[in-house]
Coordinates of C-alpha atoms in Angstrom, one line a residue:
Chain I
M1 CA 10.8 39.3 21.8
R2 CA 10.4 35.6 22.0
E3 CA 13.5 34.3 20.3
Y4 CA 14.7 31.5 22.5
Y5 CA 13.6 27.8 22.6
L6 CA 13.3 25.2 25.2
G7 CA 13.8 21.4 24.7
L8 CA 12.8 19.0 27.4
D9 CA 13.7 15.3 27.3
L10 CA 11.3 13.5 29.6
G11 CA 12.6 10.1 30.5
G12 CA 11.4 7.5 33.0
T13 CA 14.4 8.2 35.3
K14 CA 15.6 11.7 34.4
I15 CA 14.5 15.0 32.9
L16 CA 17.0 16.9 30.8
T17 CA 16.1 20.4 29.7
G18 CA 18.0 22.8 27.5
L19 CA 17.6 26.4 26.5
S20 CA 18.6 27.2 23.0
D21 CA 19.2 30.3 21.0
K22 CA 17.5 30.7 17.7
N23 CA 20.3 28.8 16.0
G24 CA 20.0 25.7 18.1
K25 CA 22.9 26.5 20.3
I26 CA 22.4 25.3 23.8
L27 CA 23.0 28.1 26.3
A28 CA 22.2 26.3 29.5
R29 CA 21.0 22.9 30.5
S30 CA 19.4 21.4 33.6
R31 CA 19.1 17.8 34.6
R32 CA 17.3 16.2 37.5
E33 CA 15.6 13.0 38.5
T34 CA 12.1 12.4 37.2
E35 CA 11.0 10.9 40.5
A36 CA 8.3 9.0 38.5
D37 CA 7.2 7.2 41.6
L38 CA 6.1 10.4 43.3
G39 CA 3.2 10.9 40.8
E40 CA 2.0 13.3 38.2
E41 CA 2.0 16.6 40.0
K42 CA 5.6 16.0 41.3
I43 CA 6.8 15.1 37.8
I44 CA 5.4 18.2 36.3
A45 CA 6.8 20.3 39.1
N46 CA 10.2 18.8 38.4
M47 CA 9.8 19.6 34.7
I48 CA 9.0 23.2 35.6
E49 CA 12.0 23.3 37.9
T50 CA 14.4 22.4 35.1
V51 CA 12.8 25.1 32.9
E52 CA 13.2 27.7 35.7
D53 CA 16.7 26.6 36.2
V54 CA 17.9 27.1 32.6
L55 CA 16.1 30.5 32.6
H56 CA 17.8 31.5 35.8
K57 CA 21.2 30.4 34.4
T58 CA 20.8 32.5 31.3
G59 CA 19.1 35.5 32.9
L60 CA 16.2 35.1 30.6
S61 CA 12.5 35.1 31.4
R62 CA 9.5 33.0 30.3
E63 CA 8.6 35.8 27.9
D64 CA 11.8 35.3 26.0
V65 CA 10.9 31.8 25.0
K66 CA 8.9 31.1 21.9
T67 CA 8.3 27.4 22.2
L68 CA 8.9 24.5 24.5
G69 CA 9.4 21.1 22.8
I70 CA 8.9 18.0 24.8
G71 CA 10.1 14.5 23.7
S72 CA 8.4 11.7 25.7
P73 CA 8.0 8.0 25.3
G74 CA 4.5 7.1 24.0
P75 CA 1.9 6.2 23.3
L76 CA 0.7 9.8 23.2
D77 CA -1.7 12.0 21.4
S78 CA 0.7 14.7 20.3
Q79 CA -2.0 16.7 18.5
K80 CA -3.8 17.2 21.7
G81 CA -0.6 17.2 23.7
I82 CA -1.6 14.3 25.9
I83 CA 0.5 11.4 27.2
I84 CA -1.9 8.5 27.0
E85 CA 0.2 6.2 29.0
N86 CA 3.8 5.4 29.8
S87 CA 5.4 2.3 31.0
N88 CA 7.9 4.3 33.0
L89 CA 5.7 7.0 34.4
P90 CA 2.7 6.3 36.6
W91 CA 0.2 8.3 34.6
K92 CA -2.7 7.9 32.2
N93 CA -4.1 10.6 29.8
V94 CA -2.1 13.5 31.2
P95 CA -2.7 16.7 29.2
I96 CA 0.9 17.7 29.4
K97 CA 0.7 20.4 26.8
A98 CA -2.2 22.2 28.5
K99 CA -0.6 21.8 32.0
M100 CA 2.8 23.2 30.9
E101 CA 1.2 26.0 28.9
K102 CA -0.9 27.0 31.9
K103 CA 2.0 26.9 34.3
L104 CA 4.6 28.5 32.0
N105 CA 2.6 30.5 29.5
I106 CA 4.9 29.2 26.8
N107 CA 3.6 27.5 23.6
T108 CA 4.3 23.8 24.1
I109 CA 4.7 20.9 21.5
L110 CA 4.7 17.3 22.6
K111 CA 6.2 14.6 20.3
N112 CA 7.1 11.0 20.9
D113 CA 10.8 10.5 21.7
A114 CA 11.7 8.6 18.6
N115 CA 10.0 11.2 16.3
A116 CA 11.7 14.0 18.2
A117 CA 15.1 12.2 17.9
A118 CA 14.5 11.9 14.1
L119 CA 14.2 15.7 14.0
G120 CA 17.2 16.1 16.3
E121 CA 19.3 14.1 13.9
K122 CA 18.0 16.0 10.9
W123 CA 18.8 19.4 12.2
F124 CA 21.6 18.9 14.6
G125 CA 23.1 15.5 13.8
V126 CA 24.4 13.5 10.9
G127 CA 21.1 14.1 9.1
R128 CA 22.0 17.8 8.5
E129 CA 23.4 16.8 5.1
V130 CA 20.1 15.4 3.8
D131 CA 16.4 16.3 3.4
N132 CA 15.1 12.7 3.7
M133 CA 16.1 10.3 6.5
V134 CA 14.8 7.6 8.7
Y135 CA 15.9 7.4 12.3
L136 CA 15.8 4.2 14.2
T137 CA 16.5 4.0 17.9
I138 CA 17.7 0.6 19.2
S139 CA 17.3 0.9 22.9
T140 CA 15.0 -0.9 25.5
G141 CA 12.6 -0.9 22.6
V142 CA 12.9 0.0 18.9
G143 CA 11.4 3.2 17.8
G144 CA 11.5 5.2 14.6
G145 CA 10.9 8.5 12.9
A146 CA 11.2 9.8 9.4
V147 CA 11.9 13.1 7.9
I148 CA 10.5 13.6 4.4
N149 CA 11.5 16.7 2.4
K150 CA 12.9 18.3 5.6
K151 CA 9.7 17.8 7.6
L152 CA 8.8 15.3 10.3
F153 CA 6.5 12.7 8.9
T154 CA 3.9 12.5 11.6
G155 CA 1.1 10.5 10.0
V156 CA -2.6 11.5 10.4
N157 CA -2.8 11.4 14.2
D158 CA 0.9 11.5 14.9
N159 CA 1.5 7.8 15.1
A160 CA 3.6 7.3 12.0
C161 CA 6.8 5.3 12.0
E162 CA 6.2 2.7 14.7
L163 CA 9.0 0.9 12.9
G164 CA 9.8 -1.3 15.9
H165 CA 6.3 -2.7 15.6
T166 CA 6.5 -4.1 12.1
V167 CA 6.2 -7.8 12.0
I168 CA 9.1 -9.4 10.2
D169 CA 8.6 -13.0 11.3
P170 CA 5.2 -14.2 12.6
D171 CA 6.8 -17.2 14.2
G172 CA 9.1 -14.9 16.2
P173 CA 9.1 -14.1 19.9
L174 CA 6.2 -12.4 21.8
C175 CA 6.6 -8.6 21.6
G176 CA 5.5 -6.2 24.3
C177 CA 2.8 -5.0 21.9
G178 CA 1.1 -8.5 22.0
N179 CA 2.2 -9.6 18.5
H180 CA 4.9 -12.1 17.6
G181 CA 8.0 -11.3 15.6
C182 CA 8.0 -7.5 15.6
L183 CA 11.4 -6.0 14.8
E184 CA 11.6 -4.9 18.5
S185 CA 11.2 -8.5 19.6
F186 CA 14.4 -9.4 17.8
A187 CA 16.7 -6.4 17.8
S188 CA 16.0 -4.3 21.0
G189 CA 18.1 -4.3 24.1
T190 CA 15.2 -6.2 25.8
A191 CA 15.3 -8.9 23.1
I192 CA 19.1 -9.3 23.3
G193 CA 18.8 -9.6 27.1
R194 CA 16.0 -12.1 26.8
M195 CA 18.0 -14.2 24.3
A196 CA 21.0 -14.0 26.7
R197 CA 19.0 -15.2 29.7
E198 CA 17.6 -18.1 27.6
A199 CA 21.1 -19.1 26.5
A200 CA 22.3 -18.9 30.1
E201 CA 19.3 -21.0 31.4
A202 CA 20.0 -23.6 28.7
G203 CA 23.6 -23.8 29.9
K204 CA 25.0 -22.5 26.6
S205 CA 27.2 -19.7 28.0
R206 CA 29.2 -19.9 31.2
V207 CA 30.7 -16.4 30.4
I208 CA 27.3 -14.7 30.3
L209 CA 26.3 -16.4 33.6
E210 CA 29.6 -15.5 35.3
L211 CA 29.3 -11.8 34.2
A212 CA 25.9 -11.8 36.0
D213 CA 27.3 -13.3 39.1
N214 CA 25.2 -16.4 38.3
K215 CA 22.0 -14.3 38.6
I216 CA 20.1 -15.1 35.5
E217 CA 17.6 -12.4 36.2
D218 CA 20.4 -9.8 36.1
I219 CA 21.5 -10.8 32.6
D220 CA 20.8 -8.0 30.1
A221 CA 22.0 -6.7 26.8
V222 CA 25.0 -5.0 28.4
I223 CA 26.2 -8.3 29.9
C224 CA 25.6 -10.0 26.6
A225 CA 27.8 -7.4 24.9
Q226 CA 30.5 -7.8 27.5
A227 CA 30.4 -11.6 27.0
A228 CA 30.7 -11.1 23.2
Y229 CA 33.6 -8.8 23.6
R230 CA 35.3 -11.5 25.7
G231 CA 34.9 -13.8 22.7
D232 CA 31.9 -15.8 23.9
K233 CA 30.5 -17.5 20.9
T234 CA 27.0 -17.8 22.2
A235 CA 26.8 -14.1 23.0
Q236 CA 28.1 -13.2 19.5
E237 CA 25.5 -15.5 18.0
I238 CA 22.8 -13.6 19.9
F239 CA 24.0 -10.4 18.3
D240 CA 24.1 -12.2 14.9
T241 CA 20.5 -13.0 15.3
A242 CA 19.7 -9.4 16.2
A243 CA 21.7 -8.3 13.2
F244 CA 19.9 -10.6 10.9
Y245 CA 16.5 -9.3 11.8
L246 CA 17.7 -5.7 12.1
G247 CA 19.0 -6.1 8.5
I248 CA 15.6 -7.3 7.4
G249 CA 13.9 -4.3 9.0
L250 CA 16.4 -1.9 7.5
G251 CA 16.0 -3.5 4.1
N252 CA 12.2 -3.1 4.4
F253 CA 12.6 0.6 5.4
V254 CA 14.8 1.2 2.4
N255 CA 12.2 -0.3 0.1
I256 CA 9.4 1.7 1.7
F257 CA 10.9 5.1 2.4
N258 CA 13.5 5.3 -0.5
T259 CA 15.4 7.7 1.8
E260 CA 18.9 9.2 1.6
M261 CA 20.0 8.2 5.0
I262 CA 19.1 5.8 7.8
V263 CA 20.5 7.0 11.2
L264 CA 20.8 4.5 14.0
G265 CA 20.9 5.6 17.6
G266 CA 20.0 4.3 21.1
G267 CA 21.9 2.6 23.8
V268 CA 22.4 -0.7 22.0
M269 CA 24.4 1.1 19.3
K270 CA 27.2 1.5 21.9
A271 CA 28.0 -2.2 20.9
S272 CA 27.4 -1.5 17.2
D273 CA 30.7 -3.2 16.2
L274 CA 29.1 -6.5 17.4
F275 CA 26.2 -6.4 14.9
L276 CA 26.1 -3.4 12.5
D277 CA 28.2 -4.7 9.6
K278 CA 26.1 -7.9 9.5
A279 CA 22.9 -6.0 9.7
I280 CA 23.9 -3.8 6.8
E281 CA 25.0 -6.8 4.8
K282 CA 21.5 -8.3 5.3
M283 CA 19.9 -4.9 4.5
E284 CA 21.8 -4.9 1.2
E285 CA 20.3 -8.3 0.3
I286 CA 16.8 -7.2 1.0
A287 CA 16.8 -3.8 -0.5
L288 CA 16.0 -3.3 -4.2
P289 CA 18.7 -1.8 -6.4
G290 CA 16.9 1.5 -7.0
P291 CA 16.4 2.6 -3.4
L292 CA 19.6 0.9 -2.2
E293 CA 21.7 2.9 -4.6
I294 CA 21.1 6.2 -2.8
V295 CA 20.9 5.2 0.8
E296 CA 23.5 5.5 3.5
V297 CA 23.4 4.0 7.0
R298 CA 25.0 6.2 9.6
E299 CA 25.5 6.0 13.4
S300 CA 24.1 8.9 15.4
E301 CA 26.8 11.2 16.8
L302 CA 24.6 13.0 19.2
G303 CA 25.1 10.4 21.9
S304 CA 23.1 11.0 25.1
D305 CA 22.1 14.5 23.8
I306 CA 19.8 13.0 21.2
G307 CA 16.8 13.4 23.4
L308 CA 17.5 17.0 24.3
M309 CA 18.4 18.0 20.7
G310 CA 15.3 16.2 19.5
A311 CA 13.1 18.2 21.9
V312 CA 14.8 21.4 20.8
A313 CA 14.3 20.5 17.2
V314 CA 10.6 19.9 17.9
A315 CA 10.3 23.4 19.4
M316 CA 12.2 25.0 16.5
E317 CA 11.0 22.9 13.5
D318 CA 9.1 25.7 11.7
R319 CA 12.0 28.1 12.2
L320 CA 14.6 25.6 11.1
I321 CA 12.7 24.8 7.9
A322 CA 12.1 28.5 7.1
H323 CA 15.7 29.5 7.6
D324 CA 17.3 26.5 5.9
Chain F
M1 CA -4.1 27.3 -24.5
R2 CA -3.0 23.9 -23.2
E3 CA -5.7 22.8 -20.9
Y4 CA -6.2 19.2 -21.7
Y5 CA -4.4 16.2 -20.3
L6 CA -3.4 12.8 -21.5
G7 CA -3.0 9.6 -19.5
L8 CA -1.4 6.5 -21.0
D9 CA -1.5 3.2 -19.2
L10 CA 1.4 1.1 -20.6
G11 CA 0.9 -2.6 -20.0
G12 CA 2.7 -5.6 -21.3
T13 CA -0.3 -6.6 -23.5
K14 CA -2.3 -3.4 -24.0
I15 CA -2.0 0.3 -24.1
L16 CA -4.9 2.4 -22.9
T17 CA -4.8 6.1 -23.5
G18 CA -7.4 8.7 -22.4
L19 CA -7.8 12.4 -23.0
S20 CA -9.1 14.3 -20.1
D21 CA -10.4 17.8 -19.6
K22 CA -9.0 20.0 -16.9
N23 CA -11.4 18.4 -14.4
G24 CA -10.3 14.8 -15.0
K25 CA -13.3 14.0 -17.2
I26 CA -12.3 11.5 -19.9
L27 CA -13.4 12.9 -23.3
A28 CA -12.0 10.1 -25.4
R29 CA -10.1 6.8 -25.0
S30 CA -8.1 4.6 -27.3
R31 CA -7.0 1.1 -26.6
R32 CA -4.7 -1.2 -28.6
E33 CA -2.3 -4.1 -28.4
T34 CA 1.1 -3.2 -27.0
E35 CA 2.8 -5.7 -29.5
A36 CA 5.6 -5.9 -27.0
D37 CA 7.3 -8.6 -29.1
L38 CA 7.8 -6.3 -32.0
G39 CA 10.3 -4.2 -30.1
E40 CA 10.9 -0.7 -28.8
E41 CA 10.2 1.4 -31.9
K42 CA 6.9 -0.3 -32.6
I43 CA 5.7 0.0 -29.0
I44 CA 6.4 3.7 -29.1
A45 CA 4.7 4.0 -32.4
N46 CA 1.7 2.2 -30.9
M47 CA 1.7 4.6 -28.0
I48 CA 1.8 7.6 -30.3
E49 CA -1.1 6.0 -32.3
T50 CA -3.3 5.9 -29.3
V51 CA -2.5 9.6 -28.5
E52 CA -3.3 10.6 -32.1
D53 CA -6.5 8.6 -31.9
V54 CA -7.9 10.4 -28.9
L55 CA -6.9 13.8 -30.3
H56 CA -8.6 12.9 -33.6
K57 CA -11.8 11.7 -31.7
T58 CA -12.0 15.0 -29.8
G59 CA -10.9 17.3 -32.6
L60 CA -8.1 18.6 -30.4
S61 CA -4.4 19.1 -31.4
R62 CA -1.2 18.4 -29.6
E63 CA -0.9 22.1 -28.7
D64 CA -4.1 21.7 -26.6
V65 CA -2.5 19.2 -24.3
K66 CA -0.6 20.4 -21.2
T67 CA 0.9 17.1 -20.0
L68 CA 1.0 13.4 -20.8
G69 CA 1.2 11.1 -17.9
I70 CA 2.4 7.6 -18.4
G71 CA 2.0 4.7 -15.9
S72 CA 4.3 1.8 -16.5
P73 CA 5.5 -1.2 -14.6
G74 CA 9.1 -0.7 -13.3
P75 CA 11.8 -0.6 -12.4
L76 CA 12.1 2.8 -13.8
D77 CA 13.9 6.1 -13.2
S78 CA 10.9 8.4 -13.3
Q79 CA 13.0 11.5 -12.6
K80 CA 14.9 10.9 -15.8
G81 CA 11.8 9.4 -17.5
I82 CA 13.6 6.1 -18.3
I83 CA 12.1 2.6 -18.2
I84 CA 15.1 0.7 -16.8
E85 CA 13.7 -2.7 -17.6
N86 CA 10.4 -4.5 -17.8
S87 CA 9.6 -8.1 -17.5
N88 CA 6.8 -7.7 -20.1
L89 CA 8.4 -5.4 -22.6
P90 CA 11.6 -6.3 -24.4
W91 CA 13.5 -3.2 -23.5
K92 CA 16.3 -1.8 -21.3
N93 CA 17.0 1.8 -20.4
V94 CA 14.5 3.3 -22.8
P95 CA 14.3 7.1 -22.4
I96 CA 10.5 7.1 -22.8
K97 CA 10.0 10.7 -21.6
A98 CA 12.5 12.1 -24.0
K99 CA 11.2 10.0 -26.9
M100 CA 7.5 10.9 -26.3
E101 CA 8.4 14.6 -25.8
K102 CA 10.4 14.7 -29.0
K103 CA 7.7 13.0 -31.1
L104 CA 4.7 14.8 -29.5
N105 CA 6.1 18.0 -28.2
I106 CA 4.0 17.4 -25.0
N107 CA 5.5 17.6 -21.5
T108 CA 5.6 14.0 -20.3
I109 CA 5.8 12.5 -16.8
L110 CA 6.6 8.8 -16.2
K111 CA 5.6 7.0 -13.0
N112 CA 5.5 3.4 -12.0
D113 CA 2.1 1.9 -12.3
A114 CA 1.4 1.4 -8.6
N115 CA 2.4 4.9 -7.7
A116 CA 0.2 6.2 -10.6
A117 CA -2.6 4.1 -9.3
A118 CA -2.3 5.5 -5.8
L119 CA -2.7 9.0 -7.3
G120 CA -5.6 7.8 -9.4
E121 CA -7.4 6.5 -6.3
K122 CA -6.6 9.7 -4.4
W123 CA -8.1 12.0 -7.0
F124 CA -10.6 9.9 -8.9
G125 CA -11.4 6.9 -6.7
V126 CA -12.4 6.2 -3.1
G127 CA -9.4 8.2 -1.9
R128 CA -11.1 11.4 -2.9
E129 CA -12.4 11.7 0.7
V130 CA -8.9 11.8 2.3
D131 CA -5.6 13.5 2.1
N132 CA -3.5 10.5 3.3
M133 CA -3.8 7.0 1.9
V134 CA -1.8 3.9 0.9
Y135 CA -2.7 2.1 -2.2
L136 CA -1.8 -1.6 -2.6
T137 CA -2.3 -3.5 -5.8
I138 CA -2.7 -7.2 -5.5
S139 CA -2.1 -8.5 -9.0
T140 CA 0.6 -10.6 -10.7
G141 CA 2.8 -8.9 -8.1
V142 CA 2.1 -6.7 -5.2
G143 CA 2.9 -3.0 -5.6
G144 CA 2.2 0.1 -3.6
G145 CA 2.0 3.8 -3.5
A146 CA 1.3 6.4 -0.8
V147 CA -0.3 9.8 -0.8
I148 CA 0.9 12.0 2.1
N149 CA -0.8 15.4 2.6
K150 CA -2.4 15.1 -0.9
K151 CA 0.9 14.5 -2.6
L152 CA 2.4 11.3 -4.1
F153 CA 5.2 10.1 -1.8
T154 CA 7.9 9.5 -4.3
G155 CA 11.0 8.9 -2.2
V156 CA 14.3 10.4 -3.1
N157 CA 14.7 8.7 -6.5
D158 CA 11.1 7.8 -7.1
N159 CA 11.4 4.3 -5.6
A160 CA 9.3 4.7 -2.5
C161 CA 6.6 2.3 -1.5
E162 CA 7.9 -1.0 -2.9
L163 CA 5.4 -2.5 -0.4
G164 CA 5.3 -5.9 -2.1
H165 CA 9.0 -6.2 -1.4
T166 CA 8.9 -6.0 2.4
V167 CA 10.0 -9.2 4.0
I168 CA 7.5 -10.5 6.5
D169 CA 8.8 -14.0 7.0
P170 CA 12.4 -14.8 6.2
D171 CA 11.5 -18.5 6.0
G172 CA 8.9 -17.8 3.3
P173 CA 8.9 -18.7 -0.4
L174 CA 11.4 -17.3 -2.8
C175 CA 10.2 -14.1 -4.3
G176 CA 10.9 -12.8 -7.8
C177 CA 13.3 -10.2 -6.3
G178 CA 15.6 -12.9 -5.0
N179 CA 14.6 -12.6 -1.3
H180 CA 12.5 -15.0 0.7
G181 CA 9.2 -14.1 2.3
C182 CA 8.3 -10.8 0.7
L183 CA 4.6 -9.9 1.0
E184 CA 4.5 -10.5 -2.8
S185 CA 5.7 -14.1 -2.3
F186 CA 2.6 -14.8 -0.2
A187 CA -0.2 -12.6 -1.3
S188 CA 0.2 -12.0 -5.1
G189 CA -1.7 -13.7 -7.8
T190 CA 1.5 -15.4 -8.7
A191 CA 1.9 -16.7 -5.1
I192 CA -1.7 -18.0 -5.0
G193 CA -1.1 -19.8 -8.3
R194 CA 2.1 -21.3 -7.0
M195 CA 0.4 -22.5 -3.9
A196 CA -2.4 -24.0 -5.9
R197 CA 0.0 -25.8 -8.2
E198 CA 1.9 -27.2 -5.2
A199 CA -1.4 -28.4 -3.7
A200 CA -2.4 -30.1 -6.9
E201 CA 0.9 -31.7 -7.3
A202 CA 0.7 -33.0 -3.8
G203 CA -2.7 -34.5 -4.6
K204 CA -4.5 -32.3 -2.1
S205 CA -7.2 -30.9 -4.4
R206 CA -8.9 -32.8 -7.1
V207 CA -11.1 -29.8 -7.8
I208 CA -8.2 -27.5 -8.7
L209 CA -6.7 -30.1 -10.9
E210 CA -10.0 -30.7 -12.7
L211 CA -10.6 -27.0 -13.3
A212 CA -7.3 -27.0 -15.0
D213 CA -8.1 -30.0 -17.2
N214 CA -5.4 -31.9 -15.3
K215 CA -2.7 -29.5 -16.6
I216 CA -0.8 -28.5 -13.5
E217 CA 1.0 -25.8 -15.4
D218 CA -2.3 -24.1 -16.2
I219 CA -3.3 -23.7 -12.6
D220 CA -3.3 -20.1 -11.6
A221 CA -5.0 -17.8 -9.0
V222 CA -8.2 -17.6 -11.1
I223 CA -8.5 -21.4 -11.0
C224 CA -7.7 -21.5 -7.3
A225 CA -10.5 -18.9 -6.7
Q226 CA -12.9 -20.9 -8.8
A227 CA -12.1 -24.0 -6.7
A228 CA -12.6 -22.0 -3.5
Y229 CA -16.0 -20.8 -4.8
R230 CA -17.0 -24.4 -5.4
G231 CA -16.2 -25.1 -1.7
D232 CA -12.8 -26.7 -2.2
K233 CA -11.2 -26.7 1.3
T234 CA -7.6 -26.7 0.0
A235 CA -8.2 -23.8 -2.3
Q236 CA -9.8 -21.8 0.5
E237 CA -6.8 -22.6 2.8
I238 CA -4.5 -21.1 0.1
F239 CA -6.5 -17.9 0.3
D240 CA -6.4 -18.1 4.1
T241 CA -2.6 -18.2 3.9
A242 CA -2.6 -15.2 1.5
A243 CA -5.0 -13.4 3.9
F244 CA -2.8 -14.1 6.9
Y245 CA 0.3 -12.5 5.3
L246 CA -1.6 -9.8 3.6
G247 CA -3.0 -8.9 7.0
I248 CA 0.6 -8.7 8.4
G249 CA 1.6 -6.4 5.6
L250 CA -1.5 -4.2 6.1
G251 CA -0.8 -4.1 9.8
N252 CA 2.8 -3.0 9.2
F253 CA 1.7 -0.3 6.8
V254 CA -0.8 1.0 9.3
N255 CA 2.0 1.2 11.9
I256 CA 4.4 2.8 9.5
F257 CA 2.2 5.3 7.5
N258 CA -0.5 6.1 10.1
T259 CA -2.8 6.9 7.2
E260 CA -6.6 7.5 7.0
M261 CA -7.2 4.9 4.3
I262 CA -5.7 1.9 2.7
V263 CA -7.1 1.2 -0.8
L264 CA -6.8 -2.3 -2.3
G265 CA -6.9 -2.9 -6.0
G266 CA -5.6 -5.3 -8.6
G267 CA -7.0 -8.4 -10.3
V268 CA -6.8 -10.6 -7.2
M269 CA -9.3 -8.3 -5.5
K270 CA -12.0 -9.7 -7.8
A271 CA -12.0 -12.6 -5.4
S272 CA -11.8 -10.4 -2.3
D273 CA -14.6 -12.2 -0.6
L274 CA -12.3 -15.2 -0.3
F275 CA -9.7 -13.4 1.8
L276 CA -10.3 -9.7 2.6
D277 CA -12.2 -10.2 5.9
K278 CA -9.5 -12.5 7.3
A279 CA -6.8 -10.1 6.1
I280 CA -8.4 -7.2 7.9
E281 CA -8.8 -9.3 11.1
K282 CA -5.1 -10.0 11.0
M283 CA -4.3 -6.4 10.3
E284 CA -6.3 -5.3 13.4
E285 CA -4.2 -7.7 15.5
I286 CA -0.9 -6.3 14.2
A287 CA -1.8 -2.6 14.2
L288 CA -1.3 -0.5 17.3
P289 CA -4.4 1.2 18.7
G290 CA -3.4 4.8 17.8
P291 CA -3.0 4.4 14.1
L292 CA -5.6 1.6 13.9
E293 CA -8.2 3.9 15.3
I294 CA -8.3 6.2 12.3
V295 CA -7.6 3.9 9.3
E296 CA -10.2 2.4 7.0
V297 CA -9.6 -0.3 4.4
R298 CA -11.4 0.2 1.1
E299 CA -11.7 -1.7 -2.1
S300 CA -10.9 0.3 -5.3
E301 CA -13.9 1.1 -7.3
L302 CA -12.0 2.2 -10.4
G303 CA -11.8 -1.4 -11.8
S304 CA -9.9 -1.7 -15.0
D305 CA -9.8 2.1 -15.3
I306 CA -7.3 2.4 -12.4
G307 CA -4.3 2.4 -14.7
L308 CA -5.8 5.0 -17.0
M309 CA -7.0 7.3 -14.2
G310 CA -3.7 6.9 -12.5
A311 CA -1.9 8.1 -15.6
V312 CA -4.3 11.0 -15.9
A313 CA -3.7 11.9 -12.2
V314 CA 0.1 11.8 -12.8
A315 CA -0.4 14.3 -15.7
M316 CA -2.7 16.5 -13.6
E317 CA -1.2 16.2 -10.1
D318 CA -0.1 19.8 -9.7
R319 CA -3.4 21.2 -11.0
L320 CA -5.4 18.8 -8.8
I321 CA -3.6 19.9 -5.7
A322 CA -3.7 23.6 -6.6
H323 CA -7.5 23.5 -7.3
D324 CA -8.5 21.2 -4.4

């Protein structure tokens, strides 16, 4: 009987796969390099290898697995199970669902990583307590997902909750999507790194420059955070700017989703003490009293497991709802 | 057997009530002044009067009515059926549901007017064709509502979709909510009127001023539209500004809701030829390819009946979903 589940977190540099029992308990995990530069077939072979590895570790077979959930950066067509393109992987229009199903004979569901993470938080993270939540990942980019009445809000063709690509200041910086002033262009790790490089170039922060060994091109959000922790005023101002705009975004999401919880995750949240309080303060200004009253902002506690647990939650969503 | 429905559109100046059969066909309607200045008891008596009137016209009794739906401007607590306050009505925390149920012995549901209108469009308007839509009313203010998988998206405490109060430019004008640069502060009738008064005060448009008989305080969105129709460049520029920001808002909603349709209604849409094409053009810039591909922007065709049909849809929602 198929009563186990697989979750596969497909990243640009690594693949992390876990095998879960029917309660979401991870029985085995396997991690390896994506080897994105070696092309489509090799990446898929590496994905299969991690699946075989967790099966081997647990003594289970493919026939024991009900569903494989995959979380991947987009854009993708998750209804058809196709990765349309991916800035980290050298592929276009790869029918990942069909390929995995053919090779493994396991029902496969593909979701974008932020949507998957939202489900992971709902079922295995701080979102367990609520039926309605918004998840925002603040990482290289800013991505989002929403759970409404326990279910992932997918939109009509699985493109809902592109929260990082909501314009909050049309005079803002150019975003990767081609628009100006998206939330992502202010509050992502990429944006913080860009502001730090601009500050260093303008001679505004010796600390930032020193931390990068005077190599402006090496300055990123991590270095900016290090400088801020050393008390560098310019670096802290950069986080203040990110906080201001993040707060606007959060306030907008409160007014739109009227949700019980907003969960924040992603690598930039490791430095949350540099910006989160100010962002929440701004959010409280923007949000209307009605929806503000019932919302709580929480930090993800799943850490680097968020991608894996998101993929497992994608695989298990129907079961989790049915047995809740 | 209770198989009829009542819809009551509660406005600051008028009440419009309709009695509908189980298919949403309006059998009788009654309209009267709200008489908001005469206070709570009188307003409720006037509401009851319109209900008695449609019952009388159809020869039906209260016992024939299953549900009364009320659409009202907010903020309100629709779960408890309380109008918290209302800029047009002189009341605070009025338990409208309890009062109507006590006086009429008819199950009553209260929803904010924009949410009700979204349901009206879904079931009786252009939204009939789709299961997922966003409704945006561009009127004195800007309000919104969303239908997801046929159902009204209410949020946790019925405050979802305050789409007019999403900040899209923090350097923008002061909004009635206290923030700067909400969509409402750029694209509402109030905003257009404000921009037209500012232009007239600055001596930028003789046409606007003349249309208002040189009374700056009389300049509103209607006058601005009249000036634009006469070819006044300044008036058209004001609509261009509104279109620019409306387009940003629409683009954001496409990226957030990934819906099949956005329906635009409200009084300002009577002048839609002055701004809608430009707004859609901007929306298409902001929206990502995935969600843009499947969305269509439509103008409401319900006209001044939108409030009434929204209230009827509120009353009938469960039946409409069950029999769809």
